[in-house]
Amino acid sequence: VKEAVWEKIARLLKAEGPLSNREVARRLRVSVRSVAAVREDLGIPKYWIGCRPAWDLARFEASTVRVAGGHRRWKGNKSPDGTPLVGNESAYRVAFRLHFGREPVGRLNRSCQVFRCVEGRHQRDRVMRDEARGVIETLTDLPVGGTYRGMDLVAIRRALRGRAPYPPLRPEERKFAAPFADPEMTTEDLARRLGCCPESARRWREKGVPACG
Ligand SMILES: [Zn+2]
């Protein structure tokens, strides 16, 4: 890309909100390839149809319905498999970003049990799951009776990592413990350890690591 053209494109890409390469090319009468090259030089993310103008919290919330209990249901576009979408991105990621003010790390899951909830505060990324894991790893080293939110962490840890016989767990402890199980552990083994049926073990495990703090 010639320097004068490069500068012209760069100025337009930086001056205005998100513009597609095609739109910039049309306005400046340059090739789409040149615009793509300059975009890459500048590190400006690709424009996604449906993303302009940038989503703020008000716009996001206007695309949702508040559900009892502080959850949100998505009213906007969805992928063929039903994932809520903002442009080409999942609404979960946008919700996370708008709520926590940073990019989510890794896969997102929810701290709540409401199917496809898009409430920002209910989204959990890998950083948060690791933090929650840290809680169980460190607090279980406390003497017997060490508790977290009233749950016996020593018993939970023994059930998850120890050998049979496994300590009896209370219902809330089983639910809390399930997502912390070794990913290699079979559902049947987990169910035996927790003292529940495989169906419950599988369901609780899939719900992901609970909210921390
Ligand atoms: Zn929720």
Short mmCIF file of N, CA and C in Angstrom, two decimals, residues 9 38 66 75 83 114 117 137 145 170 199:
data_model
loop_
_atom_site.label_atom_id
_atom_site.label_comp_id
_atom_site.label_asym_id
_atom_site.label_seq_id
_atom_site.Cartn_x
_atom_site.Cartn_y
_atom_site.Cartn_z
N ILE A 9 -6.29 5.87 4.48
CA ILE A 9 -7.11 4.79 5.03
C ILE A 9 -7.01 4.78 6.56
N VAL A 38 -4.10 -2.18 5.92
CA VAL A 38 -3.89 -1.08 6.87
C VAL A 38 -4.53 -1.42 8.22
N ARG A 66 -35.56 -8.73 31.71
CA ARG A 66 -35.18 -9.10 33.08
C ARG A 66 -36.12 -10.18 33.57
N LYS A 75 -33.35 -11.21 23.84
CA LYS A 75 -34.42 -11.01 22.85
C LYS A 75 -33.86 -10.87 21.44
N THR A 83 -27.63 -19.97 20.58
CA THR A 83 -26.74 -19.11 21.37
C THR A 83 -27.08 -17.64 21.11
N VAL A 114 -29.87 -20.56 35.37
CA VAL A 114 -30.91 -20.20 34.41
C VAL A 114 -30.35 -20.38 32.99
N CYS A 117 -28.90 -17.55 30.45
CA CYS A 117 -29.00 -16.24 31.11
C CYS A 117 -27.88 -15.35 30.57
N GLU A 137 -8.85 -25.26 47.04
CA GLU A 137 -7.52 -25.84 47.24
C GLU A 137 -6.88 -25.35 48.53
N GLY A 145 -13.18 -29.39 59.97
CA GLY A 145 -14.13 -28.36 60.38
C GLY A 145 -13.94 -27.10 59.57
N ARG A 170 -23.58 -33.25 52.60
CA ARG A 170 -24.94 -32.70 52.61
C ARG A 170 -25.29 -32.28 51.17
N GLU A 199 -27.04 -39.15 37.35
CA GLU A 199 -27.74 -38.08 36.65
C GLU A 199 -27.51 -36.74 37.36
#
